[in-house]
Coordinates of C-alpha atoms in Angstrom, one line a residue:
X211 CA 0.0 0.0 0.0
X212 CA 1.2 3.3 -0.8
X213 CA 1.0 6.8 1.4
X214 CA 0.5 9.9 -0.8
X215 CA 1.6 12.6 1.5
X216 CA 1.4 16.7 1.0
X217 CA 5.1 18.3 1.5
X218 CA 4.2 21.2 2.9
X219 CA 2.7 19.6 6.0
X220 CA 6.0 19.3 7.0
X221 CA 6.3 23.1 6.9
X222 CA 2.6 23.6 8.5
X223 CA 2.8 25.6 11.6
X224 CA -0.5 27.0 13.2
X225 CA -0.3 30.8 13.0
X226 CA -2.7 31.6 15.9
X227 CA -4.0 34.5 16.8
X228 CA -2.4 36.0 13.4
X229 CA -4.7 33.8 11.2
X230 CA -7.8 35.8 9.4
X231 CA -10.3 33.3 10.6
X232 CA -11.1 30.5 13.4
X233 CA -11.5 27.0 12.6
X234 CA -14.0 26.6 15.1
X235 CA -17.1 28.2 13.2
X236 CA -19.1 27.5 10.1
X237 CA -18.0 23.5 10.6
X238 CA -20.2 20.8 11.6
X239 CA -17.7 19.0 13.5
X240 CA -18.2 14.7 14.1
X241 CA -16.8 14.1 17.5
X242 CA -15.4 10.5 17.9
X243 CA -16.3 7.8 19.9
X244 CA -13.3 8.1 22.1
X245 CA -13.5 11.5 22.5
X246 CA -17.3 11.0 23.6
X247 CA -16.1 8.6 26.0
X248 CA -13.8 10.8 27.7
X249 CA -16.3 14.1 27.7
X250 CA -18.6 11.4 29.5
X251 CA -16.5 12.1 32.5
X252 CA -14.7 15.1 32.1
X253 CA -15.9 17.7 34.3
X254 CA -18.0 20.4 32.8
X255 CA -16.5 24.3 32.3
X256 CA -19.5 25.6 32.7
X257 CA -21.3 23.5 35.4
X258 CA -18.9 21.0 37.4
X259 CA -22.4 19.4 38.1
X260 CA -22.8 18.0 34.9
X261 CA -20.0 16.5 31.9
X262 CA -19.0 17.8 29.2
X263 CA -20.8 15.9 27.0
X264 CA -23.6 18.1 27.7
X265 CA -21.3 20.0 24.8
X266 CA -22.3 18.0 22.4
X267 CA -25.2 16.5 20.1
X268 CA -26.7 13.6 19.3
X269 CA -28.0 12.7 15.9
X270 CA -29.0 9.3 14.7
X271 CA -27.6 8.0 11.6
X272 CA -28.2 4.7 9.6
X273 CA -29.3 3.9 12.6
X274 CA -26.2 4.8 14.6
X275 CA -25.7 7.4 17.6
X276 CA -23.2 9.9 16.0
X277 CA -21.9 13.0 18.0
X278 CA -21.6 16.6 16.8
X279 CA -19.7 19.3 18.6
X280 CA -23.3 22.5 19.4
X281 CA -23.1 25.1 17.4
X282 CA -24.0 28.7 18.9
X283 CA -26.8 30.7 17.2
X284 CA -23.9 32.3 15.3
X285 CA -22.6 29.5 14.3
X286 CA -19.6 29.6 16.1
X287 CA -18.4 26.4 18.1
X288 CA -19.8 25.6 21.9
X289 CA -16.3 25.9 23.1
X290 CA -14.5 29.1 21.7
X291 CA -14.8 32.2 23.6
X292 CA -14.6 35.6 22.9
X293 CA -11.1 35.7 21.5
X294 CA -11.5 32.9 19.2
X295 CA -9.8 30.3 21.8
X296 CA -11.1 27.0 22.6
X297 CA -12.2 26.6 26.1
X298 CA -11.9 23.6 26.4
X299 CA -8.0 22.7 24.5
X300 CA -7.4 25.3 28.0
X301 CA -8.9 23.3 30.4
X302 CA -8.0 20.2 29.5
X303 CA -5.4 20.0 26.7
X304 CA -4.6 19.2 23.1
X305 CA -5.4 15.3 23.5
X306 CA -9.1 15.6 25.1
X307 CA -10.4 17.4 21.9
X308 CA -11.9 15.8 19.2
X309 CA -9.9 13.6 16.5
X310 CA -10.4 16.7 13.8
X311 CA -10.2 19.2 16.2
X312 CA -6.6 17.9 17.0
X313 CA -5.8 17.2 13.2
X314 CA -7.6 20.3 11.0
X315 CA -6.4 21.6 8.8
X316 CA -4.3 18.2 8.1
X317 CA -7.1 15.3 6.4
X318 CA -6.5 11.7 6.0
X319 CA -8.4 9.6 3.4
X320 CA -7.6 6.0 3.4
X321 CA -8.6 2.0 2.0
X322 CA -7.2 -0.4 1.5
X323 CA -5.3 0.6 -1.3
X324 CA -3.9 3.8 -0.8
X325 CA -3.7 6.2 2.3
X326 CA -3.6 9.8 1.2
X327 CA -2.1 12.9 3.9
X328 CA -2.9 16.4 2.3
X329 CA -4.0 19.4 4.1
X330 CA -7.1 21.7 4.3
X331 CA -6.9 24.7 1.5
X332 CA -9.5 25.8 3.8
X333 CA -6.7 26.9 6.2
X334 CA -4.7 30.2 5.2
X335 CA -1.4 29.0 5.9
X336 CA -1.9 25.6 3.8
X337 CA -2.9 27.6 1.1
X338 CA -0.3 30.0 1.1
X339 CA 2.5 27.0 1.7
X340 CA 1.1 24.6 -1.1
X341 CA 0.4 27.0 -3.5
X342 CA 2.7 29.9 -3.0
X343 CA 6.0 27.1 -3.3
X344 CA 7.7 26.9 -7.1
X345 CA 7.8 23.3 -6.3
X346 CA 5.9 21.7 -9.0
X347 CA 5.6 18.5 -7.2
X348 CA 2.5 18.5 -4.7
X349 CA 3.6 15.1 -3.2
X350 CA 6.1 13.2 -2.1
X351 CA 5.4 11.4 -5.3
X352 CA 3.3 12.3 -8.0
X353 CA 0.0 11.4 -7.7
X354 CA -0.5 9.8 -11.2
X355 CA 1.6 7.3 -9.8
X356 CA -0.6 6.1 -7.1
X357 CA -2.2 3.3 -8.2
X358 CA 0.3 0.5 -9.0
X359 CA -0.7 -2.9 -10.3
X360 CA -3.8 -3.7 -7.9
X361 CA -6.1 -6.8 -8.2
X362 CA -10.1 -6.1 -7.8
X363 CA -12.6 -9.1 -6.9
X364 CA -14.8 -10.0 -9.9
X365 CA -17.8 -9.2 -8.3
X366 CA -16.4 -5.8 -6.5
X367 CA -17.9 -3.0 -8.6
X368 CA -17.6 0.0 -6.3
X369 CA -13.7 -0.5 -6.7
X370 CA -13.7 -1.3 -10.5
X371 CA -15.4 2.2 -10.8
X372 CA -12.7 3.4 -8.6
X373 CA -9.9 2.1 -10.5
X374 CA -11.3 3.0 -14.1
X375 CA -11.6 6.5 -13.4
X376 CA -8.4 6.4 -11.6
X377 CA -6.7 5.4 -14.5
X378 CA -8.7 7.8 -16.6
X379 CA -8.0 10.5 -14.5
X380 CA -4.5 10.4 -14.4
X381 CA -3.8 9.7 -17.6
X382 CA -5.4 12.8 -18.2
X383 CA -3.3 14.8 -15.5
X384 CA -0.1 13.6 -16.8
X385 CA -0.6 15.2 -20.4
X386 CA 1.3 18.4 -19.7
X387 CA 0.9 19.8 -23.0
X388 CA -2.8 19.9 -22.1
X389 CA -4.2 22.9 -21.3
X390 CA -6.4 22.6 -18.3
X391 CA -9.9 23.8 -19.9
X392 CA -9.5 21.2 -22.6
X393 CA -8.7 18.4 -18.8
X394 CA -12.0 19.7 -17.5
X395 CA -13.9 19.7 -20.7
X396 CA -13.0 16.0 -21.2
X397 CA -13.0 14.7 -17.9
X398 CA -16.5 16.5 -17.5
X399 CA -17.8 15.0 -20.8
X400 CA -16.4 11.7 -20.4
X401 CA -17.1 10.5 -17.1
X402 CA -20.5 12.2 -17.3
X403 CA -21.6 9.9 -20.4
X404 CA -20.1 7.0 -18.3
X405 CA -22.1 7.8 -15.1
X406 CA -25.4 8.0 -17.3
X407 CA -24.7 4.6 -18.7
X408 CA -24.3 3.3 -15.6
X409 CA -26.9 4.5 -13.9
X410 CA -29.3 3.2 -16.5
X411 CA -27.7 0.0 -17.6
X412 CA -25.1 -0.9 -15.0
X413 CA -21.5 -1.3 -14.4
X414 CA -19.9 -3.8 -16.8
X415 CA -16.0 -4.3 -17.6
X416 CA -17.2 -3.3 -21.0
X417 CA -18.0 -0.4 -20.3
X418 CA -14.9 0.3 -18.5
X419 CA -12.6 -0.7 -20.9
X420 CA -14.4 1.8 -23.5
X421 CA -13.8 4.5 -21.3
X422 CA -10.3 4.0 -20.8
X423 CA -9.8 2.7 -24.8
X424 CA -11.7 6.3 -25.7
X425 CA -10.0 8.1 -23.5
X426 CA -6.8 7.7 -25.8
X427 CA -8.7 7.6 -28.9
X428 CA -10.5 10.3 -28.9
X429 CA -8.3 13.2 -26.9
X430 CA -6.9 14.5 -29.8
X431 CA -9.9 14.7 -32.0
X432 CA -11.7 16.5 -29.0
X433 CA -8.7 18.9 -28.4
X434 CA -8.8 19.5 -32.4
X435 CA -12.5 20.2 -32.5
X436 CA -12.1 22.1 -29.7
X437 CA -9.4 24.7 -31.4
X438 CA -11.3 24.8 -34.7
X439 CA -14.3 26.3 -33.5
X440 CA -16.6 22.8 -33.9
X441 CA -16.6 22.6 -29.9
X442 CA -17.9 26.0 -28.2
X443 CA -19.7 27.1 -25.1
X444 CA -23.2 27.9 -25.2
X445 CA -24.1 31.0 -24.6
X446 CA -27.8 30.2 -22.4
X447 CA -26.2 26.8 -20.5
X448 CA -22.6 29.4 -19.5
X449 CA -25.1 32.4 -18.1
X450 CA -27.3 30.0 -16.2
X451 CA -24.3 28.3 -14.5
X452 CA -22.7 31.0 -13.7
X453 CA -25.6 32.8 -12.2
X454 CA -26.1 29.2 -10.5
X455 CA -22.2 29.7 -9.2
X456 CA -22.7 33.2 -7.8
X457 CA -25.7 32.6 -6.3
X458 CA -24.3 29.4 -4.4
X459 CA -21.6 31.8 -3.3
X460 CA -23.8 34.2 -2.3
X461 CA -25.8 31.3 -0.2
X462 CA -22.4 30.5 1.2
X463 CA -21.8 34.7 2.4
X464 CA -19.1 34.5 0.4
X465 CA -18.5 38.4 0.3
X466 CA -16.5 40.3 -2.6
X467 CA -14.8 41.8 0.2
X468 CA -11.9 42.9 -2.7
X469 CA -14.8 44.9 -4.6
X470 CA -14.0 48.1 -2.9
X471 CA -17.7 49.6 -3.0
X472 CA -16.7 50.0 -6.6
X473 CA -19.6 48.9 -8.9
X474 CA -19.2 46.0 -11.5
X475 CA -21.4 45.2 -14.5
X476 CA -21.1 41.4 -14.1
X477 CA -21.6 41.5 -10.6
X478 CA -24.8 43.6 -11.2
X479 CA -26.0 41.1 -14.1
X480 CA -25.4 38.4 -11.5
X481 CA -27.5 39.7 -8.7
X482 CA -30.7 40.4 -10.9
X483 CA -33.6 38.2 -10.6
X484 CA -34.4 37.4 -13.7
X485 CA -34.5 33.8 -15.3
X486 CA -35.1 34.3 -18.9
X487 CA -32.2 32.8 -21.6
X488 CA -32.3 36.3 -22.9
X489 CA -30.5 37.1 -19.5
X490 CA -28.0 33.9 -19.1
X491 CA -27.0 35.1 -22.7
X492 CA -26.5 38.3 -21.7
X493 CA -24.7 37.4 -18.6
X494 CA -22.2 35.1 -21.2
X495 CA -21.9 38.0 -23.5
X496 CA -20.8 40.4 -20.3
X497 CA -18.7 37.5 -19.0
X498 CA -16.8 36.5 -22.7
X499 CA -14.4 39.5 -23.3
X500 CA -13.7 39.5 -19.5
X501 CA -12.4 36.2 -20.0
X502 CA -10.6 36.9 -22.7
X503 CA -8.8 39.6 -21.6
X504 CA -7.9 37.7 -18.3
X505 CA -6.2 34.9 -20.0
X506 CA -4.5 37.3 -22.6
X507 CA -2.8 39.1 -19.2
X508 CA -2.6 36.4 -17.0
X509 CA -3.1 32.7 -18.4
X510 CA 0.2 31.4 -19.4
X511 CA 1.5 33.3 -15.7
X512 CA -0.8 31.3 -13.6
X513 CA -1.2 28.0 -15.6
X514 CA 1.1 26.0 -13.1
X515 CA -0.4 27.3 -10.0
X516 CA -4.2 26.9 -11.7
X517 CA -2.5 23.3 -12.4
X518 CA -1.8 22.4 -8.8
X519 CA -4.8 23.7 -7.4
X520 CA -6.9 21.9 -9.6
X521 CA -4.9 18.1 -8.6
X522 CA -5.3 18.9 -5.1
X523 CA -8.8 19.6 -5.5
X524 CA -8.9 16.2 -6.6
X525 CA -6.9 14.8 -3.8
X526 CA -8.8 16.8 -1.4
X527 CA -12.3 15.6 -2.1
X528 CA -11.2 12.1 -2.8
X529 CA -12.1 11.8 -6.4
X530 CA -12.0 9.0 -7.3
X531 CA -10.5 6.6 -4.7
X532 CA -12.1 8.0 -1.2
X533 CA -15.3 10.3 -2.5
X534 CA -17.6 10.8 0.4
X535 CA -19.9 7.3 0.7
X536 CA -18.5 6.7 -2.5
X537 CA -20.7 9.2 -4.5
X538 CA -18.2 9.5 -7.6
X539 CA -20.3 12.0 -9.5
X540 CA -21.0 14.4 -6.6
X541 CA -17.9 14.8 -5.6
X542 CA -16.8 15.5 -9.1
X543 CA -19.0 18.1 -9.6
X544 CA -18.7 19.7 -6.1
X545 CA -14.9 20.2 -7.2
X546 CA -16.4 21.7 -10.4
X547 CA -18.2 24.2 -8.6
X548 CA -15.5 25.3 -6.8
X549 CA -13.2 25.7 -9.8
X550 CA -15.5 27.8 -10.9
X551 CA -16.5 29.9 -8.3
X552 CA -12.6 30.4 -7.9
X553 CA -12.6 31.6 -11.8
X554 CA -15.6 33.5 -11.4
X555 CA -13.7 35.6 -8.7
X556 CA -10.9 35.8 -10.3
X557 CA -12.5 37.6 -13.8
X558 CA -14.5 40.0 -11.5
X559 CA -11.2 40.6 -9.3
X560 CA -9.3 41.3 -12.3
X561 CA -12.1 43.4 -13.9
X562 CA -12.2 46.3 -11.0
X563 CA -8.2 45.9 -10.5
X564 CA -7.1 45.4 -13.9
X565 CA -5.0 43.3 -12.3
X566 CA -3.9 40.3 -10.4
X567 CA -1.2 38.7 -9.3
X568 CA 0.1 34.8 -8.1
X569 CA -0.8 36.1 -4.2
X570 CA -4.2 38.0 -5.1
X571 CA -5.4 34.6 -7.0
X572 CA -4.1 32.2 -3.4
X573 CA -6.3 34.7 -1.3
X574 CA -9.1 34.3 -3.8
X575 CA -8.8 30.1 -3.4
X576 CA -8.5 30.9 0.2
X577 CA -11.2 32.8 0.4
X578 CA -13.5 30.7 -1.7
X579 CA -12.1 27.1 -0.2
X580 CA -13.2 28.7 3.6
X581 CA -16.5 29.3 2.6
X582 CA -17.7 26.5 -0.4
X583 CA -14.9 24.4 -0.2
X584 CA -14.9 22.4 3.5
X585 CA -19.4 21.8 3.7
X586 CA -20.7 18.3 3.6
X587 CA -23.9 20.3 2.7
X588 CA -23.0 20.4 -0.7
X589 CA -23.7 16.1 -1.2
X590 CA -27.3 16.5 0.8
X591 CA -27.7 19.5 -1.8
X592 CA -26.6 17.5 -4.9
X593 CA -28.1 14.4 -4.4
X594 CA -31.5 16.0 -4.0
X595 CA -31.0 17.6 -6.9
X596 CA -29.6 15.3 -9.9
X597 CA -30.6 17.0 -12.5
X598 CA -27.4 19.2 -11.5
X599 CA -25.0 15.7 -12.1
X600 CA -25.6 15.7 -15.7
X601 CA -21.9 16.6 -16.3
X602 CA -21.8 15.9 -20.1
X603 CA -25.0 18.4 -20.9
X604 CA -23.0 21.4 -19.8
X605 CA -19.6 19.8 -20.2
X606 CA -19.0 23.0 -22.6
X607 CA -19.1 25.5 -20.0
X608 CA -15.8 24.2 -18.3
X609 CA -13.9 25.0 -21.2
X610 CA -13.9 28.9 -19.7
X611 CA -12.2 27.5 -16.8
X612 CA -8.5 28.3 -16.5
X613 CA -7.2 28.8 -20.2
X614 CA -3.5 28.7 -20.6
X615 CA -3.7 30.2 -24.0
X616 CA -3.8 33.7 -24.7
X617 CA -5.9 32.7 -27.9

C-alpha cells in the first residue's frame, strides 16, 4: 500500500491568533467515539455538576448514535470564547479534543489501497505554503503514480469504478501539453456519459474498458475540435451556471470583500432576478471578453499554479479513490463548482483591478475554499438535486475554466 503525502505539511505551523479566521465556526464537526467517552467524564467548564458531554449532540444516523460538537446561534463552536480560543484545549489540553479538532487543517483519506495525507486549502497558511511554493511536485510522489498494479474481486464493482476513473484521471493529469480547460472539458464529458450509462444500464468491464480505450482515442480529436471552433460554449447553459455559481456563493456569504464599493457590470448582471435565456445570454456575452482579456494578461502566468490547485482539489475531495460514501459524480461536480467559483472571482477581481497577481489569485482560493470548499452540505444538496450531475449536458461550459492560452 502506498502513502500519498502533501510536503508542505511538513512546513505547517499553526499561525494563531495572526490567522484571518477560526477554525471553530461555520464546521459541523463529528466528535469520535473516544473523545465521547472521555467528555462522559470530564468535568463540565461551565457547570462542574454535569460533563462535558452536555457539549455536544446527538444525531442518529443509519441507525447509529453519532456526535456533533453544538453550534452557537452564530454559528460559532460551543467551546470558543470571545477571542477565538477553545475553552476547552485550556482546560484540558490538546489530547481531550476531538480527533479533527486535533488534526484540522491536516485530512487523511484511506482504504485499503492507498492512504492519502494532504492538508485543508481551507486553512490560510496551507494555502499559502502549497500554492505559494515553485515546487511543481504536490507530493512526495506524484500522484498519477498512485495506483500501481492492484487486483479487484470480480464481483467488487464499487472498486472497478474506482480504478477505471483512476486510470482515466490520471492519464489525463499527466498530459502536460494539455491545457487545463481542454482536462476539464473531457473529464466533465467523459465521465458524465459514463455515469449516465451506468446508472441506466449498470457497471460492466465493457464499459470500463471503452472509457479508458476512448480516453486515448478520442483526446486528440476533442482537443482539435475544440481549437477549430466545432466545440464551443453555449451561450444560455454558461449564463445560467454561472448565475447558479454566484448565487451558491452568495448562499455560502461569500462576500467580494476585494470589490471596494466600486460597482461591477457582471456582478450587477449576477444579482438580478431574472431567469429568462435572454439574460443567461447576456450574462455570457458580459462574461466572454472579460475572459478573454484575463487569459491574454494572466493565463500562461498562472497555468502552473491553476495546475496544482486543480490536482489537489482532486486529492482533497477524494475523487476518485475516497469520494464521500462513494458518491463519484457528486464529488466531481462539487470540485467543479468550486473551480468555478474560484474563476468566477478571479475575472471580477481582475475586472475592478485590472489586475492580479500569483498572491491575489491564493487569497481568492483561500477565500473561496473557507466558505464553499470544507461543507458536507454540498452532497445532501446535490443528491436531491440530480438533474445538476448531468456533467456531459453542460460539459462545454468548463472550457472557460483556466485557459492557458492567450488565444
Amino acid at each position: 500500500m502506498k502513502t500519498l503525502e502533501l510536503k508542505s505539511l511538513k512546513k505547517f505551523k499553526c499561525i494563531g491568533a495572526e490567522c484571518p479566521q477560526t477554525c471553530c465556526e461555520n464546521f459541523v464537526i463529528n466528535v469520535d467515539d473516544n473523545t465521547v467517552s472521555k467528555w462522559q467524564k470530564l468535568e463540565n467548564i461551565d457547570n462542574p455538576a454535569s460533563k462535558m458531554i452536555s457539549f455536544l449532540e446527538k444525531k442518529v444516523l443509519s441507525n447509529v448514535d453519532n456526535y456533533f460538537l453544538k453550534l452557537k446561534s452564530s454559528n460559532r463552536c460551543v467551546m470558543l470564547d470571545e477571542k477565538n480560543l477553545c475553552r476547552a484545549h485550556a482546560r484540558y489540553g490538546h489530547d481531550d479534543l476531538p480527533i479533527t479538532c486535533q488534526e484540522f487543517p491536516r485530512l487523511s483519506l484511506g482504504n485499503e489501497f492507498a492512504i492519502i495525507k494532504s492538508g485543508a486549502l481551507s486553512c490560510p497558511e496551507i494555502c499559502n505554503l502549497v500554492l505559494g511554493d515553485d515546487d511543481s511536485q504536490l507530493f512526495n510522489f506524484p500522484y498519477e503514480r498512485l495506483l500501481g498494479n492492484v487486483s479487484v474481486s470480480k464481483n467488487d464493482v464499487i472498486n472497478k469504478i474506482r480504478f477505471v476513473l483512476a486510470e482515466f484521471t490520471q492519464g489525463l493529469i499527466i498530459k502536460k501539453n494539455l491545457a487545463i480547460n481542454i482536462k476539464l472539458y473531457y473529464m466533465s464529458y467523459m465521465i458524465g456519459s459514463f455515469f449516465k450509462i451506468v446508472n441506466s444500464e449498470g457497471y460492466s468491464d465493457a464499459l470500463g474498458k471503452e472509457l479508458l480505450s476512448q480516453s486515448q482515442s478520442n483526446l486528440n480529436d476533442i482537443k482539435s475540435k475544440i481549437h477549430q471552433g466545432q466545440i464551443t460554449v453555449n451561450p444560455i447553459t454558461a449564463g445560467s451556471y454561472w448565475k447558479n455559481i454566484f448565487q451558491w456563493s452568495v448562499d455560502r456569504n461569500a462576500e467580494f470583500h476585494w470589490l471596494e464599493n466600486k460597482s461591477n457590470d457582471l456582478v450587477g448582471l449576477l444579482e438580478l432576478d431574472d431567469e429568462s435565456q435572454e439574460h443567461f445570454e447576456l450574462i455570457y456575452r458580459k462574461l466572454k471578453p472579460l475572459k478573454y482579456r484575463f487569459d491574454k494578461a494572466n493565463g500562461l502566468k498562472l497555468e502552473k499554479l491553476f495546475d496544482k490547485y486543480f490536482i489537489i482539489s482532486l486529492v482533497n475531495k477524494g475523487f476518485p479513490l475516497h469520494p464521500k460514501k462513494d458518491h463519484f459524480l457528486i464529488a466531481l461536480v462539487y470540485i467543479l463548482s468550486v473551480l468555478s467559483l474560484v474563476q468566477l472571482f478571479s475575472w471580477i477581481y481582475f475586472d475592478i483591478h485590472g489586475e492580479i497577481s500569483r498572491q491575489d489569485l491564493i487569497q481568492i482560493i483561500y477565500h473561496v475554499e473557507h466558505v464553499a470548499g470544507q461543507t458536507d452540505k454540498v452532497y445532501e444538496h446535490l443528491s436531491q438535486n440530480s438533474h445538476m450531475l448531468n456533467l456531459d449536458r453542460y460539459a462545454d461550459v468548463f472550457l472557460d475554466l483556466f485557459s492557458a492560452s492567450n488565444e
